[in-house]
Structures are given as structure tokens and as C-alpha cells.
Amino acid sequence: MTNGGFHPFTLSDLVNEALSEGVSLGEIALRHECEFSGISRLEAVRRMQANLDVMRSAVQQGLSGRLRSAGGLVGGDAAKVEEYKSRGLSGDHILSAASRALAVSEVNASMGLIVASPTAGSCGVIPGVLLTVAERVGADDEATVMALFAAGAVGIVAASRAGISGAEGGCQAECGVAAAMAAASAVQLAGGDPEAAAHAAAMSLKALLGLVCDPVAGLVEVPCVKRNAFSAAIAMIAADMALAGVRSVIPPDEVIDAMGAVGRMLPVALRETAEGGLAATPTGKSLSARICHNLGDLSGITIGREERGDSGKTREPEGLS
Amino acid sequence: MGTSIFEIIGPIMIGPSSSHTAGAVKIGRLARAILAEKPVDAKIDLHGSFARTYKGHGTDRALVGGLLGFGPDDERLRDSLRLAHEAGLQVIFQFPDLEAELGPLHPNTARLTLKGQNGLTVRIVGSSIGGGRAVVTRIDDFEARITGEYPALVTLHRDKPGVIAALTRILADAGINIAGMTVSRTGRRGRALAVIETDEAIDSSIADLARAHQGVERAIVIVP
Ligand code: SF4
């Protein structure tokens, strides 16, 4: 089945096309993108390189800086894990992927520059995994960019078959899909074939199937930032399992469909409304009461040269963090 | 319906939220474009989720950054409140019951009442509708639909025969194809607002020609 002659709806179509052409999953995705967007190969590669550059600088910023999130709930964890990782129980690469994922997510939460991949909330997973695997296997930018196209292949299929927003399908649709995309890119970078990449994606998604979206105070901070780290770790394990020859019993496209179906079954309280899960815990609720604006207070807040007599309280210009 | 891979891996944006940050920047930018001059005073009414979570999502900084002309990927957004202060833009945030006044609204909605450096004023209502996209649904008392995704000519004019014909003629003479058009008015033969979206790019010379037509009070072009 094809999508109006453009992007195929199934991962198996893309995998088969890659296998029969003897090219990578990323190469097939790149060709489809050029056809769909009407842009040259050079331009598509240039755009993806720009994404990679932003991912890299977000990692650096998150690991080195002392970031404070806009809501004040997260920040500084990436640096802690980075500092600790050589003594870690779960190994250098898993912890590198996790600390980088934390770093990018912390940058996002503190109004820094990121690449939504597939969403802003889940923006840490792919850079965390991809940059760690690229370092591990000694991949250059050209190969890393092609691996991002492989991630894109998985993302396109997930978006068209199931949806990729927490409001539609819970966090499985954001962090779950991000992990699936990341795992596929990792397999490609490590030299696995397109089929292994698709199965790594499927296994990642299976691990995160059913994950709810329950952000405290409705902000992209808790649990989002840490979920990026865990999703990166799952993607690393799934990529390794696929490279070891393990295959998902349920075919990748069926796993994606199951994710979509589970998303539709999720109650609204667990789909980004901040009414269930961690958001509805006593601590979640009290944090929300502290951070969120109290709508009973109808007075205004002024920022500017002069205070207006009728405007209630004045707020100092902020955003200097 | 296809999707580009760059909608899945991308856009490059300032976090934390495409709906509450990137979309809010777009609303601010559209408002500035519609005012058509540098704003010096902004009264911003926040509604729904925008009102509740603006602080943690940086929606306030995003809207003000948009008013300053910043894009959704501009790292100055984080400091936009201070930069507005330095640029002589006074901002006040308020939280009135907008639905009581305007009827049902999208949860991520803001109303911006702007004054420009040469005294122009405008009041717009805009909503962030997901994925970083935004739509302006009201200009002053007129209903509108401006996304900023297409070039558009927006006019405020006297509602009388011949004005719309003149506007379409101006575009036709410039070789510009109309992609869509909406007209809304306050009453019969009162004032009317036209939003004409086009396929080809348009520039301020089109607005100048429109303004030269008798009956057209204001004309601006929106550049995506
Ligand atoms: S919990 Fe919800 S808001 Fe947070 S990353 Fe997951 S899907 Fe996004």
C-alpha cells in the first residue's frame, strides 16, 4: 500500500524496497523524501545535516551548562549522569546515551534550541542514541545523516499509521516512537541490514507500548525529561538485540498498529491533559498548584517601562537564566 | 496525505512545546505583521491552557518574541521580555474570561491589543493549533482566518461595490493567482475585512496599490 504515490504506509514496503535495491533503509527514505518534497538529494542531505548539527550542539549545551527549566522542575541531571557514568552499573554506552538524552531534553525544557524528533517532548532520544552509536562505531557525518533518514522512515510510518502526539496516543506515541526511530538508526549505523533496523524499531516500541502521557502541571518536564533517557536506553538494547539476530514475533507494522490502537483506548486523562498518572499524584498536584497560574486572580502583569496604576502586580523581566 | 521526513525530524525550534512555544511565536509574528509597524504597547490576554501554563511553557516570552519579530528557532526568545523592555515595548498580561466575550475558543488562544510606534492600533485573536502552527481568527471586530503559511493581502475597507473587484484586479495585473479569499463585515454597507491568500509571493507594493484605491482604509501583506 502506498500513500498517494508518495510515502508508503508500511515499514515492510520500505524494507523490501531497500533489500531489493541493495541499499540502506535511510537511502530509501531519502529517495522518497526527494520525490515527495520535490527537493534535490543535496538539499535533503543539507537539511538533515542541519538537524544533526543542532542535535550535537544541544547535547553539548545540556551537558556543560547549568540549565534551569522554565517551570523549575528539571535541570542538572544530565551533568550528574555524565560525571558518574564511568563508575556505572549498566555500561558506558547506555549511560552516555542516557546522559545525552537528558541533556537535550533539559535544553528543551529551558527554552533552548532543539530538533523536534518526532516531538519536542521526545527530542532527546534520537540524539542520545545516535551520537553515542556514531562515536562507538566511528561513523562520519555522512553515515550519521543517512542513519537519521532511517529514523525518519520509521517515524513517517508511525505518524501515518498511528500518530505521534501524546494527546492522541500517550507517551508511547512520542517517546515510544522516538525510541523506535533511534533503534533503527543505531542498527543502520552499526552495519545491520534494513530488516534488522525495522525489528529493532518494533522491539523498542513493544517495550514502551501502553506508556501514558501524564506531564506534571502540563509541562514538558516531569516525567518527560527522564523518559527520554529511559527510552534511549531501551533503543540501545533493542538495537543490540536486533544486531544479535533477535526478531520481533509480531511484525513491525503490526506493532505500530497495536500502538495506535492502544493509544485510542487510553482514557483522555492519560493523554496529555495532566489529569491522570503522575500528574494526578499528591505531589504532582501540589507542584502544579505552585507553578501554574491561578486563574482566580484576574489582575494583570506588566512588563515594561512604567507601571500602570490599574494593572495589579508588576513582574520583573525574567528569562535571564 | 503525505508527510515530509522533515516534519518528523524537525522543525528546529526553541523548546519546550510546539503548541505552547513555537505556535505562540507565530501568533506574535502574525500580530506584528497585521499591525504593520513596530509595536510599542501590547496588552496580551491569555486563555485556557495558555493562561494556566504560560510560565512553564514560556508562552509569554514566545508571544513577546514574536512581537519583536523573532522566529520559532531564535535563541533570543528566552530573553524576549528583557529585550522587549529594552526595545521600548511595554507589555501587560491579563487573564479575562475571553469566551464570555467571544464565544467558544481553542484552549491555546491569546488576544493581543497592540499600539504601534506611529499610533496604529489593532486587536487580534490567535490560536496555536498544534505542531507549531497558528491561526489568527479575529482582527478587531472581524472574523478572519490567517495562518501565515501562504502570502496574503489583508484589507480593511468600506463595504461597497467594486472594492473586491479592484483588489482582485490589482493581483491579476501583477500576475498573482488567488488561492483563497474570505470577506467578513460588520453589517450591510459598513466596513469589511478581506483576506486574500495567494499562490505567488506578494510584496508591500501590492499593499500600496490597494491602499490607493478609494474605500480601502488599511492594506497589509503577510509574508510567510
Ligand atoms: S509524558 Fe507526554 S508530554 Fe511528556 S514526553 Fe511523554 S508524551 Fe510528551
Coordinates of C-alpha atoms and ligand atoms in Angstrom, one line a residue:
Chain A
M1 CA 0.0 0.0 0.0
T2 CA 1.3 3.4 -0.9
N3 CA 0.5 6.8 0.4
G4 CA -0.9 8.7 -2.6
G5 CA 2.2 7.5 -4.6
F6 CA 4.5 9.2 -2.1
H7 CA 5.5 7.8 1.3
P8 CA 4.5 4.1 1.7
F9 CA 2.3 3.4 4.8
T10 CA 4.2 0.2 5.7
L11 CA 7.7 -0.3 7.0
S12 CA 7.8 -3.7 5.3
D13 CA 7.4 -2.0 1.9
L14 CA 10.3 0.3 2.7
V15 CA 12.4 -2.6 4.0
N16 CA 11.6 -4.7 0.9
E17 CA 12.5 -1.9 -1.4
A18 CA 15.8 -1.4 0.4
L19 CA 16.6 -5.1 0.2
S20 CA 15.7 -5.5 -3.4
E21 CA 17.7 -2.4 -4.3
G22 CA 20.6 -3.4 -2.1
V23 CA 20.6 -0.1 -0.2
S24 CA 20.0 1.0 3.3
L25 CA 16.7 1.9 4.8
G26 CA 17.9 5.5 5.1
E27 CA 18.7 5.6 1.4
I28 CA 15.2 4.6 0.5
A29 CA 13.8 7.1 2.9
L30 CA 16.0 9.8 1.3
R31 CA 14.8 8.9 -2.2
H32 CA 11.2 9.1 -1.1
E33 CA 11.7 12.4 0.6
C34 CA 13.2 13.9 -2.6
E35 CA 10.3 12.6 -4.6
F36 CA 7.7 13.8 -2.1
S37 CA 9.1 17.3 -1.4
G38 CA 10.5 17.9 -4.9
I39 CA 13.9 18.8 -3.5
S40 CA 17.3 17.6 -4.7
R41 CA 19.2 14.9 -2.9
L42 CA 21.8 17.5 -2.0
E43 CA 19.2 19.8 -0.4
A44 CA 17.7 16.9 1.6
V45 CA 21.1 15.9 2.9
R46 CA 21.9 19.5 3.7
R47 CA 18.7 19.9 5.7
M48 CA 19.3 16.7 7.7
Q49 CA 22.9 17.8 8.4
A50 CA 21.4 21.0 9.9
N51 CA 19.3 18.8 12.2
L52 CA 22.3 16.8 13.2
D53 CA 24.3 20.0 13.9
V54 CA 21.5 21.3 16.2
M55 CA 21.3 17.9 18.0
R56 CA 25.0 18.0 18.6
S57 CA 25.1 21.5 20.0
A58 CA 22.1 20.7 22.2
V59 CA 24.0 17.8 23.7
Q60 CA 27.0 20.0 24.4
Q61 CA 24.9 22.7 25.9
G62 CA 22.9 20.3 28.1
L63 CA 26.0 18.5 29.4
S64 CA 28.1 21.6 30.1
G65 CA 25.6 24.2 31.1
R66 CA 23.7 24.7 34.3
L67 CA 20.2 24.8 32.9
R68 CA 17.1 25.7 34.8
S69 CA 13.8 24.7 33.2
A70 CA 11.1 27.3 32.6
G71 CA 8.8 25.5 35.1
G72 CA 11.7 24.9 37.6
L73 CA 11.2 21.1 37.9
V74 CA 14.2 19.8 36.0
G75 CA 17.8 20.6 35.2
G76 CA 21.3 19.4 36.1
D77 CA 20.6 15.6 35.8
A78 CA 22.5 15.2 32.5
A79 CA 25.6 16.5 34.1
K80 CA 25.2 14.2 37.1
V81 CA 24.9 11.1 34.9
E82 CA 27.8 12.2 32.7
E83 CA 30.1 12.7 35.6
Y84 CA 29.1 9.3 37.1
K85 CA 29.0 7.2 34.0
S86 CA 32.5 5.7 34.2
R87 CA 31.5 4.0 37.5
G88 CA 28.1 2.9 36.1
L89 CA 26.5 -0.5 36.5
S90 CA 24.9 -0.5 33.1
G91 CA 27.9 0.4 31.0
D92 CA 29.4 3.4 29.4
H93 CA 27.4 3.4 26.2
I94 CA 24.0 3.0 27.7
L95 CA 24.8 5.8 30.2
S96 CA 26.2 8.0 27.5
A97 CA 23.0 7.7 25.5
A98 CA 21.0 8.4 28.7
S99 CA 23.0 11.4 29.7
R100 CA 22.9 12.9 26.2
A101 CA 19.2 12.3 26.0
L102 CA 18.8 14.0 29.4
A103 CA 21.0 16.9 28.1
V104 CA 18.9 17.6 25.0
S105 CA 15.6 17.3 27.0
E106 CA 16.9 19.7 29.6
V107 CA 17.8 22.1 26.9
N108 CA 14.3 21.8 25.5
A109 CA 12.7 22.4 29.0
S110 CA 14.9 25.5 29.4
M111 CA 13.9 27.2 26.2
G112 CA 16.9 26.1 24.3
L113 CA 17.3 25.1 20.6
I114 CA 16.4 21.5 19.7
V115 CA 15.1 19.4 16.9
A116 CA 11.6 18.1 17.4
S117 CA 12.1 14.4 16.8
P118 CA 9.4 13.3 16.5
T119 CA 8.2 15.9 19.0
A120 CA 9.8 18.5 21.3
G121 CA 8.9 16.4 24.4
S122 CA 10.8 13.4 23.0
C123 CA 13.6 15.3 21.4
G124 CA 16.4 13.8 23.5
V125 CA 16.1 10.1 22.5
I126 CA 17.4 10.2 18.9
P127 CA 20.4 12.5 19.6
G128 CA 21.3 10.5 22.7
V129 CA 21.3 7.2 20.9
L130 CA 22.6 8.3 17.5
L131 CA 25.6 10.4 18.7
T132 CA 26.6 7.6 21.1
V133 CA 26.5 4.9 18.5
A134 CA 28.2 7.1 15.9
E135 CA 31.1 7.5 18.4
R136 CA 31.1 3.8 19.3
V137 CA 31.4 2.7 15.6
G138 CA 33.4 5.7 14.4
A139 CA 30.8 6.8 11.9
D140 CA 31.3 10.1 10.0
D141 CA 28.6 12.7 9.5
E142 CA 27.6 11.3 6.1
A143 CA 26.7 8.0 7.6
T144 CA 25.1 9.6 10.6
V145 CA 22.9 11.7 8.4
M146 CA 21.9 8.6 6.5
A147 CA 21.0 7.0 9.8
L148 CA 18.7 9.9 10.6
F149 CA 16.9 9.2 7.3
A150 CA 16.5 5.6 8.5
A151 CA 15.0 7.0 11.7
G152 CA 12.7 9.2 9.5
A153 CA 11.5 6.1 7.7
V154 CA 10.2 4.6 10.9
G155 CA 8.8 8.0 12.0
I156 CA 6.9 8.5 8.8
V157 CA 5.2 5.1 9.0
A158 CA 4.4 5.6 12.7
A159 CA 2.9 9.0 12.0
S160 CA 0.8 7.9 9.1
R161 CA -0.4 4.6 10.7
A162 CA -0.7 5.5 14.4
G163 CA 0.0 9.2 15.2
I164 CA 2.9 10.7 17.1
S165 CA 1.4 13.1 19.7
G166 CA 0.9 12.4 23.4
A167 CA -2.6 14.0 23.1
E168 CA -3.6 11.4 20.5
G169 CA -1.7 8.3 21.7
G170 CA 0.0 8.8 25.0
C171 CA 3.8 8.9 25.6
Q172 CA 4.2 5.6 23.6
A173 CA 3.5 7.7 20.6
E174 CA 6.2 10.3 21.5
C175 CA 9.0 8.6 23.5
G176 CA 8.0 5.2 22.2
V177 CA 8.2 6.3 18.5
A178 CA 11.4 8.2 19.3
A179 CA 13.0 5.0 20.7
A180 CA 11.8 3.0 17.6
M181 CA 13.3 5.6 15.3
A182 CA 16.5 5.8 17.3
A183 CA 16.9 2.0 17.4
A184 CA 16.5 1.7 13.6
S185 CA 19.1 4.4 13.1
A186 CA 21.5 2.7 15.5
V187 CA 21.2 -0.6 13.7
Q188 CA 21.9 1.1 10.3
L189 CA 25.0 2.9 11.7
A190 CA 26.3 -0.3 13.2
G191 CA 26.0 -2.1 9.8
G192 CA 22.8 -4.1 10.3
D193 CA 20.5 -4.7 7.4
P194 CA 17.1 -2.9 6.8
E195 CA 15.2 -5.8 8.2
A196 CA 17.2 -5.8 11.5
A197 CA 16.6 -2.0 11.7
A198 CA 12.8 -2.4 11.4
H199 CA 12.8 -5.2 14.0
A200 CA 14.9 -3.0 16.4
A201 CA 12.2 -0.3 16.0
A202 CA 9.5 -2.9 16.6
M203 CA 11.1 -4.2 19.8
S204 CA 11.7 -0.7 21.2
L205 CA 8.1 0.2 20.6
K206 CA 6.9 -3.1 22.3
A207 CA 9.0 -2.2 25.3
L208 CA 7.2 1.2 25.6
L209 CA 3.7 0.0 24.5
G210 CA 1.0 1.5 26.6
L211 CA 3.1 4.2 28.1
V212 CA 0.8 7.0 29.2
C213 CA 1.3 10.8 28.8
D214 CA 0.9 12.4 32.3
P215 CA 3.0 15.5 32.5
V216 CA 3.0 17.3 35.9
A217 CA 1.4 20.7 35.5
G218 CA 1.0 20.0 31.8
L219 CA 4.7 20.9 31.3
V220 CA 7.3 19.1 29.3
E221 CA 9.4 18.4 32.4
V222 CA 8.3 15.7 34.7
P223 CA 8.3 12.8 33.7
C224 CA 9.3 13.8 30.1
V225 CA 13.0 14.5 30.6
K226 CA 13.8 11.2 32.4
R227 CA 11.6 9.3 30.0
N228 CA 13.9 10.4 27.2
A229 CA 16.8 8.8 29.0
F230 CA 15.0 5.5 29.6
S231 CA 13.7 5.4 26.0
A232 CA 17.3 5.9 24.8
A233 CA 18.4 3.0 26.9
I234 CA 15.7 0.8 25.5
A235 CA 16.6 1.8 22.0
M236 CA 20.2 0.8 22.6
I237 CA 19.2 -2.6 24.0
A238 CA 16.7 -3.2 21.1
A239 CA 19.4 -2.3 18.5
D240 CA 21.8 -4.7 20.1
M241 CA 19.2 -7.5 20.2
A242 CA 18.3 -7.0 16.6
L243 CA 22.0 -6.9 15.6
A244 CA 22.4 -10.2 17.6
G245 CA 19.7 -11.7 15.3
V246 CA 16.7 -11.5 17.6
R247 CA 13.5 -10.7 15.7
S248 CA 10.1 -9.4 16.9
V249 CA 7.5 -12.2 16.6
I250 CA 4.9 -9.6 15.9
P251 CA 5.9 -7.9 12.6
P252 CA 6.9 -4.2 12.9
D253 CA 3.9 -2.8 11.1
E254 CA 1.6 -4.7 13.3
V255 CA 3.4 -3.4 16.4
I256 CA 2.9 0.1 15.1
D257 CA -0.8 -0.6 14.5
A258 CA -1.1 -2.0 18.0
M259 CA 0.5 1.2 19.4
G260 CA -2.1 3.2 17.5
A261 CA -5.0 1.0 18.8
V262 CA -3.7 1.2 22.4
G263 CA -3.5 5.0 22.1
R264 CA -7.1 5.2 21.0
M265 CA -8.1 3.0 24.1
L266 CA -6.2 5.3 26.5
P267 CA -8.6 7.4 28.6
V268 CA -8.3 11.2 28.0
A269 CA -6.9 11.6 31.5
L270 CA -3.7 9.8 30.3
R271 CA -3.3 11.7 27.1
E272 CA -1.5 15.0 27.9
T273 CA -4.4 16.5 29.9
A274 CA -2.4 16.3 33.2
E275 CA -5.4 14.8 34.9
G276 CA -4.1 11.3 35.5
G277 CA -0.9 9.3 36.3
L278 CA 2.0 11.2 37.8
A279 CA 0.3 14.5 37.2
A280 CA -2.6 13.4 39.5
T281 CA -0.4 12.3 42.4
P282 CA -0.5 14.5 45.5
T283 CA 3.0 15.8 44.7
G284 CA 2.1 16.3 41.1
K285 CA -0.9 18.3 42.0
S286 CA 0.9 20.5 44.6
L287 CA 3.7 21.2 42.1
S288 CA 1.1 22.2 39.6
A289 CA -0.7 24.5 42.0
R290 CA 2.7 26.1 42.7
I291 CA 3.7 26.6 39.1
C292 CA 0.5 27.2 37.2
H293 CA -1.2 30.5 37.0
N294 CA -4.1 30.8 39.4
L295 CA -7.0 31.9 37.2
G296 CA -9.0 33.2 40.1
D297 CA -6.5 36.1 40.0
L298 CA -7.7 38.4 37.2
S299 CA -5.2 41.1 37.7
G300 CA -2.6 41.8 35.0
I301 CA 1.1 41.5 35.0
T302 CA 3.1 44.4 33.5
I303 CA 6.5 44.2 31.9
G304 CA 7.8 47.5 30.6
R305 CA 9.0 51.0 31.3
E306 CA 6.3 52.2 33.6
E307 CA 3.9 50.6 35.9
R308 CA 0.2 51.1 35.2
G309 CA -1.9 52.2 38.1
D310 CA -4.6 49.7 37.2
S311 CA -2.6 46.7 36.4
G312 CA -2.2 45.0 39.7
K313 CA 1.2 43.5 40.3
T314 CA 4.3 44.2 38.3
R315 CA 6.8 41.5 37.3
E316 CA 10.5 41.9 36.8
P317 CA 11.6 41.0 33.3
E318 CA 12.8 37.4 33.6
G319 CA 14.3 34.9 31.3
L320 CA 17.9 35.7 32.2
S321 CA 18.6 32.1 33.2
Chain B
M1 CA -2.0 12.9 2.7
G2 CA 1.8 12.6 2.8
T3 CA 4.3 13.8 5.3
S4 CA 7.8 15.1 4.8
I5 CA 10.5 13.5 6.9
F6 CA 11.4 17.0 7.9
E7 CA 8.1 17.3 9.7
I8 CA 9.0 14.2 11.7
I9 CA 12.7 15.0 12.4
G10 CA 12.2 18.8 12.7
P11 CA 11.4 21.5 12.9
I12 CA 14.4 23.1 14.6
M13 CA 12.8 25.1 17.4
I14 CA 13.1 26.7 20.8
G15 CA 11.5 24.4 23.4
P16 CA 9.7 23.2 25.3
S17 CA 6.5 22.9 23.4
S18 CA 5.5 23.2 19.7
S19 CA 1.9 24.2 20.7
H20 CA 2.7 26.4 23.6
T21 CA 6.0 27.9 22.5
A22 CA 6.6 27.7 18.7
G23 CA 2.9 28.2 17.9
A24 CA 2.8 31.2 20.3
V25 CA 5.8 32.8 18.5
K26 CA 3.8 32.5 15.2
I27 CA 0.8 34.3 16.8
G28 CA 3.1 37.1 17.9
R29 CA 4.7 37.4 14.5
L30 CA 1.3 37.4 12.7
A31 CA 0.1 40.1 15.1
R32 CA 3.1 42.3 14.3
A33 CA 2.6 41.8 10.6
I34 CA -1.0 42.8 10.9
L35 CA -0.2 45.9 12.9
A36 CA 2.3 46.6 10.1
E37 CA 4.6 48.7 12.3
K38 CA 6.8 48.4 15.3
P39 CA 4.6 47.7 18.4
V40 CA 5.3 49.9 21.4
D41 CA 2.4 48.7 23.6
A42 CA 0.9 45.3 23.9
K43 CA -1.9 44.1 26.1
I44 CA -2.0 40.3 25.9
D45 CA -5.0 38.3 27.2
L46 CA -4.3 34.6 27.7
H47 CA -7.0 32.0 27.5
G48 CA -7.3 28.3 28.5
S49 CA -4.1 26.3 28.6
F50 CA -2.1 29.4 27.6
A51 CA -3.4 31.1 30.7
R52 CA -2.7 28.2 33.0
T53 CA 0.7 27.1 31.8
Y54 CA 2.2 30.1 30.1
K55 CA 5.0 30.4 32.6
G56 CA 6.3 26.9 32.4
H57 CA 6.0 26.8 28.6
G58 CA 7.5 30.2 28.1
T59 CA 4.3 31.2 26.2
D60 CA 4.6 34.7 27.4
R61 CA 8.2 35.0 26.1
A62 CA 7.2 33.3 22.9
L63 CA 4.4 35.8 22.2
V64 CA 6.5 38.8 23.0
G65 CA 9.4 37.3 21.0
G66 CA 7.1 37.0 18.0
L67 CA 6.0 40.7 18.5
L68 CA 9.7 41.6 18.4
G69 CA 9.9 39.7 15.0
F70 CA 11.8 36.7 16.3
G71 CA 11.2 33.3 14.7
P72 CA 10.4 30.0 16.5
D73 CA 14.1 29.0 16.3
D74 CA 15.5 32.3 17.6
E75 CA 17.6 31.8 20.7
R76 CA 16.8 35.3 21.9
L77 CA 13.2 34.1 22.7
R78 CA 14.4 33.1 26.2
D79 CA 15.3 36.7 26.9
S80 CA 12.4 38.3 25.0
L81 CA 10.8 40.0 28.0
R82 CA 14.0 41.8 28.8
L83 CA 14.6 42.6 25.1
A84 CA 11.1 44.0 24.8
H85 CA 11.8 46.3 27.7
E86 CA 15.0 47.5 26.1
A87 CA 13.3 48.0 22.8
G88 CA 10.6 50.2 24.3
L89 CA 7.8 47.7 24.0
Q90 CA 5.6 47.8 27.1
V91 CA 3.7 44.5 27.7
I92 CA 0.9 43.7 30.1
F93 CA -0.5 40.2 30.5
Q94 CA -4.1 39.8 31.6
F95 CA -6.4 36.8 32.1
P96 CA -10.0 37.8 31.4
D97 CA -12.8 35.4 30.6
L98 CA -12.4 35.6 26.8
E99 CA -15.0 33.0 26.0
A100 CA -17.7 35.1 27.8
E101 CA -16.9 37.8 25.3
L102 CA -16.0 35.9 22.1
G103 CA -17.8 32.5 22.4
P104 CA -16.0 29.1 22.4
L105 CA -12.3 29.3 21.8
H106 CA -9.4 26.9 21.2
P107 CA -7.7 26.2 24.5
N108 CA -4.4 27.7 23.3
T109 CA -5.6 31.2 22.5
A110 CA -4.4 34.7 23.0
R111 CA -5.8 38.1 22.3
L112 CA -3.3 40.9 21.5
T113 CA -4.2 44.5 21.6
L114 CA -1.4 46.4 20.0
K115 CA -0.3 50.0 19.6
G116 CA 2.4 50.8 17.0
Q117 CA 5.1 53.5 17.0
N118 CA 3.1 55.7 14.7
G119 CA -0.1 55.3 16.5
L120 CA -1.7 52.4 14.5
T121 CA -3.7 50.0 16.7
V122 CA -5.1 46.5 16.1
R123 CA -6.6 43.8 18.2
I124 CA -6.2 40.2 17.0
V125 CA -7.2 36.8 18.4
G126 CA -4.9 33.9 17.6
S127 CA -4.8 30.2 18.4
S128 CA -2.0 27.7 18.4
I129 CA -3.5 24.7 16.6
G130 CA -0.8 22.1 17.0
G131 CA 2.6 21.2 15.6
G132 CA 3.7 24.8 15.9
R133 CA 1.1 26.1 13.5
A134 CA -1.1 29.1 14.4
V135 CA -4.1 30.9 13.0
V136 CA -5.4 34.4 13.5
T137 CA -9.2 34.1 13.9
R138 CA -10.1 37.8 14.5
I139 CA -8.9 41.2 13.6
D140 CA -10.6 44.0 15.5
D141 CA -14.3 43.0 15.2
F142 CA -13.9 41.0 12.1
E143 CA -13.7 37.2 11.8
A144 CA -10.6 36.1 9.8
R145 CA -8.5 33.1 9.1
I146 CA -4.8 33.9 8.6
T147 CA -2.2 31.1 9.0
G148 CA 0.8 32.9 7.7
E149 CA 1.6 29.7 5.7
Y150 CA 0.6 31.5 2.4
P151 CA 1.3 35.0 1.3
A152 CA -1.8 37.1 1.9
L153 CA -3.2 40.6 1.2
V154 CA -5.4 41.8 4.1
T155 CA -7.5 44.9 3.7
L156 CA -9.9 46.8 5.8
H157 CA -12.3 48.7 3.6
R158 CA -15.7 50.3 3.1
D159 CA -18.2 47.6 2.2
K160 CA -19.4 48.9 -1.2
P161 CA -19.5 47.6 -4.7
G162 CA -16.2 47.5 -6.6
V163 CA -13.7 47.2 -3.8
I164 CA -13.2 43.5 -4.0
A165 CA -13.1 43.7 -7.8
A166 CA -10.4 46.3 -7.6
L167 CA -8.3 44.2 -5.2
T168 CA -8.6 41.1 -7.4
R169 CA -7.7 43.3 -10.4
I170 CA -4.5 44.5 -8.7
L171 CA -3.4 41.0 -8.0
A172 CA -4.4 39.8 -11.5
D173 CA -2.4 42.7 -13.1
A174 CA 0.6 41.6 -11.1
G175 CA 0.3 38.0 -12.3
I176 CA -0.7 36.7 -8.9
N177 CA -3.1 33.8 -8.6
I178 CA -5.6 33.8 -5.7
A179 CA -5.5 30.7 -3.6
G180 CA -8.4 31.6 -1.3
M181 CA -10.4 34.6 -0.2
T182 CA -12.6 35.4 2.8
V183 CA -14.6 38.6 3.4
S184 CA -16.2 39.4 6.7
R185 CA -18.2 42.5 7.5
T186 CA -19.8 44.2 10.5
G187 CA -23.1 44.8 8.7
R188 CA -24.5 45.7 5.3
R189 CA -22.6 48.6 3.7
G190 CA -20.5 49.0 6.8
R191 CA -16.8 48.1 7.0
A192 CA -15.4 44.9 5.7
L193 CA -12.2 42.8 6.1
A194 CA -10.8 40.8 3.2
V195 CA -8.1 38.2 3.5
I196 CA -6.8 37.1 0.1
E197 CA -4.3 34.3 0.1
T198 CA -2.2 33.9 -2.9
D199 CA 0.0 31.3 -4.6
E200 CA 2.8 33.6 -5.6
A201 CA 4.8 35.8 -3.2
I202 CA 3.5 39.4 -2.8
D203 CA 5.3 42.4 -1.5
S204 CA 4.4 45.8 0.0
S205 CA 3.9 47.4 -3.4
I206 CA 0.7 45.4 -3.7
A207 CA -0.5 46.9 -0.4
D208 CA 0.4 50.4 -1.7
L209 CA -1.7 49.8 -4.8
A210 CA -4.6 48.5 -2.7
R211 CA -4.3 51.5 -0.3
A212 CA -4.5 53.9 -3.3
H213 CA -8.0 52.6 -4.0
Q214 CA -10.8 54.8 -2.7
G215 CA -12.6 53.0 0.1
V216 CA -9.6 51.0 1.3
E217 CA -8.6 52.2 4.8
R218 CA -5.8 49.8 5.5
A219 CA -3.9 47.2 3.5
I220 CA -1.1 45.0 4.5
V221 CA 0.7 42.0 3.1
I222 CA 1.6 38.9 5.2
V223 CA 4.8 37.2 4.1
P224 CA 5.1 33.6 5.2
Ligands
SF4_1 S1 4.8 12.4 29.0 FE1 3.5 13.4 27.4 S2 4.4 15.4 27.2 FE2 5.9 14.2 28.3 S3 7.3 13.4 26.7 FE3 5.7 11.8 27.1 S4 4.1 12.3 25.6 FE4 5.4 14.1 25.7

